[in-house]
PDB file of C-alpha atoms (C1' of nucleotides) in Angstrom:
ATOM      1  CA  UNK A  68      83.806 119.622  79.653  1.00 50.00           C
ATOM      2  CA  UNK A  69      88.012 120.222  78.711  1.00 52.00           C
ATOM      3  CA  UNK A  70      88.823 117.015  76.983  1.00 47.00           C
ATOM      4  CA  UNK A  71      91.268 116.667  79.451  1.00 53.00           C
ATOM      5  CA  UNK A  72      88.883 116.056  82.126  1.00 52.00           C
ATOM      6  CA  UNK A  73      87.286 113.371  80.321  1.00 48.00           C
ATOM      7  CA  UNK A  74      90.890 111.737  78.717  1.00 53.00           C
ATOM      8  CA  UNK A  75      91.932 111.759  82.749  1.00 66.00           C
ATOM      9  CA  UNK A  76      88.550 110.038  84.009  1.00 74.00           C
ATOM     10  CA  UNK A  77      88.418 107.645  86.665  1.00 82.00           C
ATOM     11  CA  UNK A  78      85.693 104.462  84.605  1.00 79.00           C
ATOM     12  CA  UNK A  79      84.530 104.956  88.910  1.00 80.00           C
ATOM     13  CA  UNK A  80      84.171 108.886  88.715  1.00 76.00           C
ATOM     14  CA  UNK A  81      81.535 109.943  85.559  1.00 68.00           C
ATOM     15  CA  UNK A  82      80.685 112.718  87.215  1.00 72.00           C
ATOM     16  CA  UNK A  83      82.961 113.954  89.671  1.00 77.00           C
ATOM     17  CA  UNK A  84      85.624 116.688  90.241  1.00 92.00           C
ATOM     18  CA  UNK A  85      89.070 116.806  91.557  1.00 96.00           C
ATOM     19  CA  UNK A  86      89.120 118.181  94.481  1.00 97.00           C
ATOM     20  CA  UNK A  87      90.262 122.724  94.738  1.00 97.00           C
ATOM     21  CA  UNK A  88      92.615 123.527  96.336  1.00 97.00           C
ATOM     22  CA  UNK A  89      90.970 125.363  98.479  1.00 97.00           C
ATOM     23  CA  UNK A  90      89.368 121.595 100.358  1.00 98.00           C
ATOM     24  CA  UNK A  91      92.275 121.359 102.035  1.00 98.00           C
ATOM     25  CA  UNK A  92      92.972 124.941 103.239  1.00 98.00           C
ATOM     26  CA  UNK A  93      91.465 124.295 106.618  1.00 97.00           C
ATOM     27  CA  UNK A  94      92.385 122.773 109.910  1.00 97.00           C
ATOM     28  CA  UNK A  95      92.992 119.195 109.532  1.00 97.00           C
ATOM     29  CA  UNK A  96      90.330 118.763 111.621  1.00 97.00           C
ATOM     30  CA  UNK A  97      88.013 120.156 109.449  1.00 97.00           C
ATOM     31  CA  UNK A  98      89.490 118.501 106.198  1.00 98.00           C
ATOM     32  CA  UNK A  99      89.256 114.612 107.624  1.00 97.00           C
ATOM     33  CA  UNK A 100      85.726 114.310 107.862  1.00 97.00           C
ATOM     34  CA  UNK A 101      85.235 115.464 104.720  1.00 98.00           C
ATOM     35  CA  UNK A 102      87.944 114.126 103.297  1.00 98.00           C
ATOM     36  CA  UNK A 103      85.700 110.541 104.008  1.00 98.00           C
ATOM     37  CA  UNK A 104      84.186 109.110 100.425  1.00 97.00           C
ATOM     38  CA  UNK A 105      86.876 111.089  97.977  1.00 97.00           C
ATOM     39  CA  UNK A 106      88.484 109.041  96.135  1.00 97.00           C
ATOM     40  CA  UNK A 107      92.133 108.634  96.264  1.00 97.00           C
ATOM     41  CA  UNK A 108      93.886 107.943  92.162  1.00 97.00           C
ATOM     42  CA  UNK A 109      97.149 106.737  91.379  1.00 97.00           C
ATOM     43  CA  UNK A 110      98.329 106.456  87.956  1.00 96.00           C
ATOM     44  CA  UNK A 111     101.253 104.757  87.016  1.00 95.00           C
ATOM     45  CA  UNK A 112     103.131 102.645  83.857  1.00 95.00           C
ATOM     46  CA  UNK A 113     101.375  99.037  85.171  1.00 95.00           C
ATOM     47  CA  UNK A 114      97.912 101.184  85.403  1.00 96.00           C
ATOM     48  CA  UNK A 115      94.917 102.736  87.558  1.00 97.00           C
ATOM     49  CA  UNK A 116      94.082 102.005  91.150  1.00 97.00           C
ATOM     50  CA  UNK A 117      91.739 104.372  92.984  1.00 97.00           C
ATOM     51  CA  UNK A 118      90.375 103.654  96.691  1.00 97.00           C
ATOM     52  CA  UNK A 119      87.284 105.503  98.199  1.00 97.00           C
ATOM     53  CA  UNK A 120      88.498 106.383 101.732  1.00 97.00           C
ATOM     54  CA  UNK A 121      87.232 105.524 104.825  1.00 97.00           C
ATOM     55  CA  UNK A 122      89.197 106.431 107.669  1.00 97.00           C
ATOM     56  CA  UNK A 123      91.693 109.188 108.289  1.00 97.00           C
ATOM     57  CA  UNK A 124      93.986 111.204 110.991  1.00 96.00           C
ATOM     58  CA  UNK A 125      94.081 115.122 111.233  1.00 97.00           C
ATOM     59  CA  UNK A 126      97.360 116.112 113.044  1.00 96.00           C
ATOM     60  CA  UNK A 127      97.910 119.885 113.356  1.00 95.00           C
ATOM     61  CA  UNK A 128     101.121 121.376 113.644  1.00 91.00           C
ATOM     62  CA  UNK A 129     103.435 122.859 116.341  1.00 91.00           C
ATOM     63  CA  UNK A 130     101.087 121.972 118.720  1.00 93.00           C
ATOM     64  CA  UNK A 131     100.106 118.656 118.047  1.00 95.00           C
ATOM     65  CA  UNK A 132     102.752 116.708 120.065  1.00 93.00           C
ATOM     66  CA  UNK A 133     101.185 112.923 117.877  1.00 94.00           C
ATOM     67  CA  UNK A 134     102.525 115.187 114.958  1.00 95.00           C
ATOM     68  CA  UNK A 135     105.699 114.854 112.527  1.00 95.00           C
ATOM     69  CA  UNK A 136     106.390 118.307 112.779  1.00 95.00           C
ATOM     70  CA  UNK A 137     105.612 119.587 116.328  1.00 94.00           C
ATOM     71  CA  UNK A 138     109.173 119.131 117.196  1.00 91.00           C
ATOM     72  CA  UNK A 139     110.484 121.495 114.480  1.00 92.00           C
ATOM     73  CA  UNK A 140     111.362 121.880 110.250  1.00 93.00           C
ATOM     74  CA  UNK A 141     113.380 119.041 109.388  1.00 93.00           C
ATOM     75  CA  UNK A 142     114.176 116.788 105.827  1.00 92.00           C
ATOM     76  CA  UNK A 143     111.530 113.968 106.630  1.00 94.00           C
ATOM     77  CA  UNK A 144     108.526 116.543 107.633  1.00 95.00           C
ATOM     78  CA  UNK A 145     109.638 120.096 104.839  1.00 95.00           C
ATOM     79  CA  UNK A 146     105.827 118.674 102.671  1.00 96.00           C
ATOM     80  CA  UNK A 147     104.136 119.479 105.383  1.00 96.00           C
ATOM     81  CA  UNK A 148     105.707 122.833 105.597  1.00 96.00           C
ATOM     82  CA  UNK A 149     104.598 123.601 101.907  1.00 95.00           C
ATOM     83  CA  UNK A 150     101.181 124.435 100.323  1.00 96.00           C
ATOM     84  CA  UNK A 151      98.022 122.296 101.320  1.00 97.00           C
ATOM     85  CA  UNK A 152      97.211 120.230  98.570  1.00 97.00           C
ATOM     86  CA  UNK A 153     100.509 118.378  98.225  1.00 97.00           C
ATOM     87  CA  UNK A 154     101.251 114.507  99.459  1.00 97.00           C
ATOM     88  CA  UNK A 155     103.566 114.177 102.335  1.00 97.00           C
ATOM     89  CA  UNK A 156     104.447 110.333 102.758  1.00 97.00           C
ATOM     90  CA  UNK A 157     106.708 109.168 105.239  1.00 96.00           C
ATOM     91  CA  UNK A 158     108.443 105.895 105.496  1.00 94.00           C
ATOM     92  CA  UNK A 159     108.453 104.180 109.333  1.00 93.00           C
ATOM     93  CA  UNK A 160     108.803 100.510 111.364  1.00 91.00           C
ATOM     94  CA  UNK A 161     111.792  99.948 108.884  1.00 90.00           C
ATOM     95  CA  UNK A 162     109.551  99.116 105.629  1.00 91.00           C
ATOM     96  CA  UNK A 163     106.746 100.850 105.664  1.00 95.00           C
ATOM     97  CA  UNK A 164     105.140 103.954 103.481  1.00 96.00           C
ATOM     98  CA  UNK A 165     101.919 106.345 104.971  1.00 96.00           C
ATOM     99  CA  UNK A 166     101.114 109.411 103.573  1.00 97.00           C
ATOM    100  CA  UNK A 167      98.791 112.014 104.254  1.00 97.00           C
ATOM    101  CA  UNK A 168      97.319 115.042 102.540  1.00 98.00           C
ATOM    102  CA  UNK A 169      99.240 118.405 103.167  1.00 97.00           C
ATOM    103  CA  UNK A 170      96.722 121.143 104.953  1.00 97.00           C
ATOM    104  CA  UNK A 171      96.207 124.583 106.014  1.00 96.00           C
ATOM    105  CA  UNK A 172      98.360 127.072 104.439  1.00 91.00           C
ATOM    106  CA  UNK A 173     102.324 127.381 104.245  1.00 92.00           C
ATOM    107  CA  UNK A 174     104.102 127.713 107.580  1.00 92.00           C
ATOM    108  CA  UNK A 175     100.983 125.435 109.083  1.00 93.00           C
ATOM    109  CA  UNK A 176     102.561 121.881 108.662  1.00 95.00           C
ATOM    110  CA  UNK A 177      99.102 119.929 109.389  1.00 95.00           C
ATOM    111  CA  UNK A 178      97.750 116.768 107.584  1.00 97.00           C
ATOM    112  CA  UNK A 179      96.246 114.480 107.101  1.00 97.00           C
ATOM    113  CA  UNK A 180      96.993 110.387 107.175  1.00 97.00           C
ATOM    114  CA  UNK A 181      94.824 108.354 104.977  1.00 97.00           C
ATOM    115  CA  UNK A 182      94.764 105.129 106.731  1.00 97.00           C
ATOM    116  CA  UNK A 183      91.606 102.852 104.718  1.00 97.00           C
ATOM    117  CA  UNK A 184      89.603 102.471 102.039  1.00 96.00           C
ATOM    118  CA  UNK A 185      87.390 100.682  99.329  1.00 96.00           C
ATOM    119  CA  UNK A 186      89.584  99.790  95.784  1.00 96.00           C
ATOM    120  CA  UNK A 187      87.036 100.681  93.847  1.00 96.00           C
ATOM    121  CA  UNK A 188      89.317 100.788  90.759  1.00 96.00           C
ATOM    122  CA  UNK A 189      92.183  98.518  89.322  1.00 96.00           C
ATOM    123  CA  UNK A 190      92.017  95.566  92.332  1.00 96.00           C
ATOM    124  CA  UNK A 191      93.804  93.182  89.912  1.00 95.00           C
ATOM    125  CA  UNK A 192      96.572  95.554  89.833  1.00 96.00           C
ATOM    126  CA  UNK A 193      96.698  96.383  93.512  1.00 96.00           C
ATOM    127  CA  UNK A 194      96.389  92.723  94.405  1.00 95.00           C
ATOM    128  CA  UNK A 195      99.308  91.653  92.666  1.00 94.00           C
ATOM    129  CA  UNK A 196     100.922  94.372  94.578  1.00 95.00           C
ATOM    130  CA  UNK A 197      99.686  92.674  97.667  1.00 94.00           C
ATOM    131  CA  UNK A 198      99.960  89.447  97.163  1.00 90.00           C
ATOM    132  CA  UNK A 199     101.718  89.229  93.704  1.00 81.00           C
ATOM    133  CA  UNK A 200     100.897  88.202  91.292  1.00 61.00           C
ATOM    134  CA  UNK A 201      97.335  86.627  90.464  1.00 49.00           C
ATOM    135  CA  UNK A 202      97.451  83.649  89.924  1.00 40.00           C
ATOM    136  CA  UNK A 203      97.314  83.500  93.999  1.00 40.00           C
ATOM    137  CA  UNK A 204      99.222  84.030  97.333  1.00 38.00           C
ATOM    138  CA  UNK A 205     102.831  82.636  97.675  1.00 36.00           C
ATOM    139  CA  UNK A 206     102.242  81.931  93.591  1.00 35.00           C
ATOM    140  CA  UNK A 207     105.400  84.021  92.717  1.00 36.00           C
ATOM    141  CA  UNK A 208     107.454  83.369  96.079  1.00 33.00           C
ATOM    142  CA  UNK A 209     106.560  86.384  97.928  1.00 34.00           C
ATOM    143  CA  UNK A 210     106.536  86.439 101.486  1.00 35.00           C
ATOM    144  CA  UNK A 211     103.559  88.309 101.825  1.00 37.00           C
ATOM    145  CA  UNK A 212     100.944  85.990 102.861  1.00 39.00           C
ATOM    146  CA  UNK A 213     101.379  82.424 102.585  1.00 36.00           C
ATOM    147  CA  UNK A 214      99.056  79.237 102.443  1.00 36.00           C
ATOM    148  CA  UNK A 215     101.057  78.255 105.718  1.00 38.00           C
ATOM    149  CA  UNK A 216      97.779  77.171 107.465  1.00 38.00           C
ATOM    150  CA  UNK A 217      94.648  76.295 105.752  1.00 35.00           C
ATOM    151  CA  UNK A 218      92.529  79.065 106.592  1.00 39.00           C
ATOM    152  CA  UNK A 219      92.910  82.553 107.243  1.00 47.00           C
ATOM    153  CA  UNK A 220      95.108  83.325 104.588  1.00 58.00           C
ATOM    154  CA  UNK A 221      93.364  83.066 101.192  1.00 72.00           C
ATOM    155  CA  UNK A 222      93.490  87.132 100.308  1.00 80.00           C
ATOM    156  CA  UNK A 223      89.941  89.701 100.794  1.00 87.00           C
ATOM    157  CA  UNK A 224      89.791  92.676  99.028  1.00 91.00           C
ATOM    158  CA  UNK A 225      88.277  94.820 101.889  1.00 93.00           C
ATOM    159  CA  UNK A 226      91.936  94.126 103.056  1.00 94.00           C
ATOM    160  CA  UNK A 227      93.672  95.263  99.885  1.00 95.00           C
ATOM    161  CA  UNK A 228      94.213  99.249 101.922  1.00 96.00           C
ATOM    162  CA  UNK A 229      92.456  98.859 104.785  1.00 96.00           C
ATOM    163  CA  UNK A 230      95.141 100.258 106.368  1.00 96.00           C
ATOM    164  CA  UNK A 231      98.301 103.210 105.672  1.00 96.00           C
ATOM    165  CA  UNK A 232     100.568 100.768 105.199  1.00 96.00           C
ATOM    166  CA  UNK A 233      98.407  98.386 103.027  1.00 96.00           C
ATOM    167  CA  UNK A 234      96.678 101.216 101.010  1.00 97.00           C
ATOM    168  CA  UNK A 235     100.478 102.529  99.835  1.00 97.00           C
ATOM    169  CA  UNK A 236     101.314  99.510  98.796  1.00 96.00           C
ATOM    170  CA  UNK A 237      98.271  98.873  96.806  1.00 97.00           C
ATOM    171  CA  UNK A 238      98.381 102.180  95.530  1.00 97.00           C
ATOM    172  CA  UNK A 239     102.082 102.361  94.638  1.00 96.00           C
ATOM    173  CA  UNK A 240     102.367 105.350  97.019  1.00 97.00           C
ATOM    174  CA  UNK A 241     106.390 105.799  97.464  1.00 95.00           C
ATOM    175  CA  UNK A 242     109.057 108.482  98.640  1.00 94.00           C
ATOM    176  CA  UNK A 243     108.501 109.485  94.693  1.00 95.00           C
ATOM    177  CA  UNK A 244     105.389 110.575  95.404  1.00 96.00           C
ATOM    178  CA  UNK A 245     106.378 113.298  98.171  1.00 97.00           C
ATOM    179  CA  UNK A 246     105.535 116.060  97.164  1.00 96.00           C
ATOM    180  CA  UNK A 247     102.878 115.862  95.069  1.00 97.00           C
ATOM    181  CA  UNK A 248     100.382 117.568  94.056  1.00 97.00           C
ATOM    182  CA  UNK A 249      96.719 116.017  94.221  1.00 97.00           C
ATOM    183  CA  UNK A 250      94.808 118.995  92.907  1.00 97.00           C
ATOM    184  CA  UNK A 251      95.773 118.732  89.428  1.00 96.00           C
ATOM    185  CA  UNK A 252      94.345 116.422  86.688  1.00 94.00           C
ATOM    186  CA  UNK A 253      98.150 116.280  84.919  1.00 95.00           C
ATOM    187  CA  UNK A 254      99.588 114.478  88.245  1.00 96.00           C
ATOM    188  CA  UNK A 255      99.722 111.038  89.010  1.00 96.00           C
ATOM    189  CA  UNK A 256      98.310 111.047  92.134  1.00 97.00           C
ATOM    190  CA  UNK A 257      95.268 113.030  92.816  1.00 96.00           C
ATOM    191  CA  UNK A 258      92.268 113.378  94.705  1.00 97.00           C
ATOM    192  CA  UNK A 259      88.652 113.600  93.030  1.00 97.00           C
ATOM    193  CA  UNK A 260      85.494 115.072  95.797  1.00 96.00           C
ATOM    194  CA  UNK A 261      83.003 111.811  96.297  1.00 95.00           C
ATOM    195  CA  UNK A 262      80.237 110.692  93.744  1.00 90.00           C
ATOM    196  CA  UNK A 263      77.794 111.076  97.139  1.00 91.00           C
ATOM    197  CA  UNK A 264      79.546 113.242 100.373  1.00 93.00           C
ATOM    198  CA  UNK A 265      79.727 111.252 102.919  1.00 97.00           C
ATOM    199  CA  UNK A 266      76.879 112.774 105.691  1.00 97.00           C
ATOM    200  CA  UNK A 267      77.851 114.365 109.191  1.00 95.00           C
ATOM    201  CA  UNK A 268      75.561 111.684 110.872  1.00 96.00           C
ATOM    202  CA  UNK A 269      78.079 108.511 109.567  1.00 97.00           C
ATOM    203  CA  UNK A 270      80.918 109.661 110.531  1.00 97.00           C
ATOM    204  CA  UNK A 271      82.793 108.354 113.763  1.00 95.00           C
ATOM    205  CA  UNK A 272      85.444 110.032 115.831  1.00 95.00           C
ATOM    206  CA  UNK A 273      87.891 108.235 118.291  1.00 93.00           C
ATOM    207  CA  UNK A 274      91.502 108.114 119.631  1.00 92.00           C
ATOM    208  CA  UNK A 275      93.991 107.846 116.586  1.00 94.00           C
ATOM    209  CA  UNK A 276      96.101 104.743 115.944  1.00 93.00           C
ATOM    210  CA  UNK A 277      99.210 104.415 117.492  1.00 90.00           C
ATOM    211  CA  UNK A 278     100.161 106.986 118.846  1.00 90.00           C
ATOM    212  CA  UNK A 279     101.652 107.620 122.303  1.00 84.00           C
ATOM    213  CA  UNK A 280     101.528 111.301 122.313  1.00 88.00           C
ATOM    214  CA  UNK A 281      98.391 113.022 122.840  1.00 90.00           C
ATOM    215  CA  UNK A 282      96.110 110.646 123.306  1.00 86.00           C
ATOM    216  CA  UNK A 283      92.862 111.598 124.221  1.00 88.00           C
ATOM    217  CA  UNK A 284      92.092 113.805 121.275  1.00 92.00           C
ATOM    218  CA  UNK A 285      89.656 111.895 119.509  1.00 94.00           C
ATOM    219  CA  UNK A 286      91.121 113.131 115.571  1.00 95.00           C
ATOM    220  CA  UNK A 287      90.353 109.534 113.544  1.00 95.00           C
ATOM    221  CA  UNK A 288      87.635 109.400 111.599  1.00 96.00           C
ATOM    222  CA  UNK A 289      86.097 106.967 109.503  1.00 96.00           C
ATOM    223  CA  UNK A 290      82.837 106.049 107.429  1.00 96.00           C
ATOM    224  CA  UNK A 291      80.299 104.214 110.164  1.00 95.00           C
ATOM    225  CA  UNK A 292      80.345 100.951 109.875  1.00 93.00           C
ATOM    226  CA  UNK A 293      82.254 100.441 106.589  1.00 95.00           C
ATOM    227  CA  UNK A 294      84.020  96.714 106.331  1.00 93.00           C
ATOM    228  CA  UNK A 295      87.669  98.323 105.107  1.00 95.00           C
ATOM    229  CA  UNK A 296      88.124 100.293 108.058  1.00 94.00           C
ATOM    230  CA  UNK A 297      90.763  99.412 110.109  1.00 92.00           C
ATOM    231  CA  UNK A 298      90.723  98.183 113.722  1.00 87.00           C
ATOM    232  CA  UNK A 299      91.340 100.249 116.130  1.00 87.00           C
ATOM    233  CA  UNK A 300      94.894  99.917 118.223  1.00 87.00           C
ATOM    234  CA  UNK A 301      95.579 101.982 121.296  1.00 85.00           C
ATOM    235  CA  UNK A 302      99.784 102.357 121.179  1.00 85.00           C
ATOM    236  CA  UNK A 303     102.146  99.865 122.938  1.00 81.00           C
ATOM    237  CA  UNK A 304     105.000 100.406 124.249  1.00 76.00           C
ATOM    238  CA  UNK A 305     107.530  98.232 122.265  1.00 74.00           C
ATOM    239  CA  UNK A 306     110.246  96.168 124.627  1.00 68.00           C
ATOM    240  CA  UNK A 307     113.418  95.728 124.299  1.00 62.00           C
ATOM    241  CA  UNK A 308     115.001  93.112 122.042  1.00 57.00           C
ATOM    242  CA  UNK A 309     115.522  89.534 123.846  1.00 47.00           C
ATOM    243  CA  UNK A 310     118.996  89.416 122.171  1.00 45.00           C
ATOM    244  CA  UNK A 311     121.353  92.359 123.719  1.00 44.00           C
ATOM    245  CA  UNK A 312     124.190  91.028 122.029  1.00 41.00           C
ATOM    246  CA  UNK A 313     126.472  92.234 124.788  1.00 40.00           C
ATOM    247  CA  UNK A 314     128.955  89.104 124.245  1.00 39.00           C
ATOM    248  CA  UNK A 315     129.931  86.975 121.005  1.00 40.00           C
ATOM    249  CA  UNK A 316     129.182  83.570 119.888  1.00 39.00           C
ATOM    250  CA  UNK A 317     130.246  80.568 122.436  1.00 38.00           C
ATOM    251  CA  UNK A 318     133.973  79.925 122.733  1.00 36.00           C
ATOM    252  CA  UNK A 319     133.474  76.200 123.035  1.00 31.00           C
ATOM    253  CA  UNK A 320     132.801  75.284 119.492  1.00 33.00           C
ATOM    254  CA  UNK A 321     129.571  75.250 118.989  1.00 36.00           C
ATOM    255  CA  UNK A 322     127.081  76.384 116.561  1.00 32.00           C
ATOM    256  CA  UNK A 323     125.347  79.776 117.007  1.00 33.00           C
ATOM    257  CA  UNK A 324     121.617  79.398 116.197  1.00 32.00           C
TER     258      UNK A 324
ATOM    259  C1'  DG B 238      89.868  85.958 118.995  1.00 72.40           C
ATOM    260  C1'  DA B 239      92.947  88.434 121.583  1.00 72.40           C
ATOM    261  C1'  DA B 240      97.579  88.596 122.431  1.00 72.40           C
ATOM    262  C1'  DC B 241     103.146  88.963 121.042  1.00 72.40           C
ATOM    263  C1'  DG B 242     106.925  88.518 118.144  1.00 72.40           C
ATOM    264  C1'  DG B 243     109.594  89.580 114.764  1.00 72.40           C
ATOM    265  C1'  DA B 244     110.824  92.422 110.201  1.00 72.40           C
ATOM    266  C1'  DT B 245     113.747  96.340 109.204  1.00 72.40           C
ATOM    267  C1'  DT B 246     115.360 101.379 108.672  1.00 72.40           C
ATOM    268  C1'  DT B 247     114.897 105.907 109.018  1.00 72.40           C
ATOM    269  C1'  DT B 248     115.205 110.057 112.169  1.00 72.40           C
ATOM    270  C1'  DC B 249     116.088 112.762 116.370  1.00 72.40           C
ATOM    271  C1'  DT B 250     117.836 112.549 120.671  1.00 72.40           C
TER     272       DT B 250
ATOM    273  C1'  DG C 297     120.681 104.106 120.365  1.00 72.40           C
ATOM    274  C1'  DA C 298     116.176 104.270 121.023  1.00 72.40           C
ATOM    275  C1'  DA C 299     111.492 104.826 119.836  1.00 72.40           C
ATOM    276  C1'  DA C 300     108.062 104.934 115.557  1.00 72.40           C
ATOM    277  C1'  DA C 301     101.554 107.507 112.799  1.00 72.40           C
ATOM    278  C1'  DT C 302     102.882  99.073 111.022  1.00 72.40           C
ATOM    279  C1'  DC C 303     101.768  94.634 109.485  1.00 72.40           C
ATOM    280  C1'  DC C 304     101.990  89.747 109.071  1.00 72.40           C
ATOM    281  C1'  DG C 305     102.164  84.568 111.641  1.00 72.40           C
ATOM    282  C1'  DT C 306     101.779  83.058 115.348  1.00 72.40           C
ATOM    283  C1'  DT C 307     100.610  80.951 119.888  1.00 72.40           C
ATOM    284  C1'  DC C 308      97.167  81.339 123.819  1.00 72.40           C
ATOM    285  C1'  DC C 309      92.748  81.545 125.080  1.00 72.40           C
TER     286       DC C 309
END
DNA sequence: GAACGGATTTTCT
DNA sequence: GAAAATCCGTTCC
């Protein structure tokens, strides 16, 4: 084995190797179930965090109404049109990042959205990123998880990367990782093969979460019974803002709000 | 335990 | 100008 491979080896992955680019050079619906059990690693100056993938979703390109590529190429989705085995990171809902892995060949804008995983390395660092410093919830005054009630605000390790935006926060994935090649050992962000492949019989399928279009296709995949899988939420239209702000403050001198 | 509303900004119509 | 591949705390069964 090359020396560099041992130097970059992940503690929890003694015998596994990086996924080759050919792995991703297939339709996303084929790649998505095969990614379950594989390990996403992000190495930063702070340290290394690794998650074993437990849930993902396939997005086809121009033919999929739920895909970001459905309406053609834009500055945001450009990476999806590039070569397979690269990360497509996008920002959504004004505050969250989500990470995809690009599939097929160049020009086919398909990808797999990574939805959930179990942290198997760097849990302390992941927890610090999600909940603040290791002192516990609220220790640094951050709003993430507060002790507002006596129960149910205790962070759980199972929740560290359970959900697409949570996983990005645990792994410190943001715009800087958009376009990263996950198939080379020199990349801080990379994906390793599963130590023990997940049998097809252990993979469940269902509709994708939160999408309004093409809600009938079962392109969400997860490891059956795994606790580190996000809760399914059907698409729900967001209601209009309660305060239209059509007028300014009261005329008579009452204090706003 | 389900349902709801707020936060917040990029992206495209 | 509205919707969006979300998360979190609160409220109401």
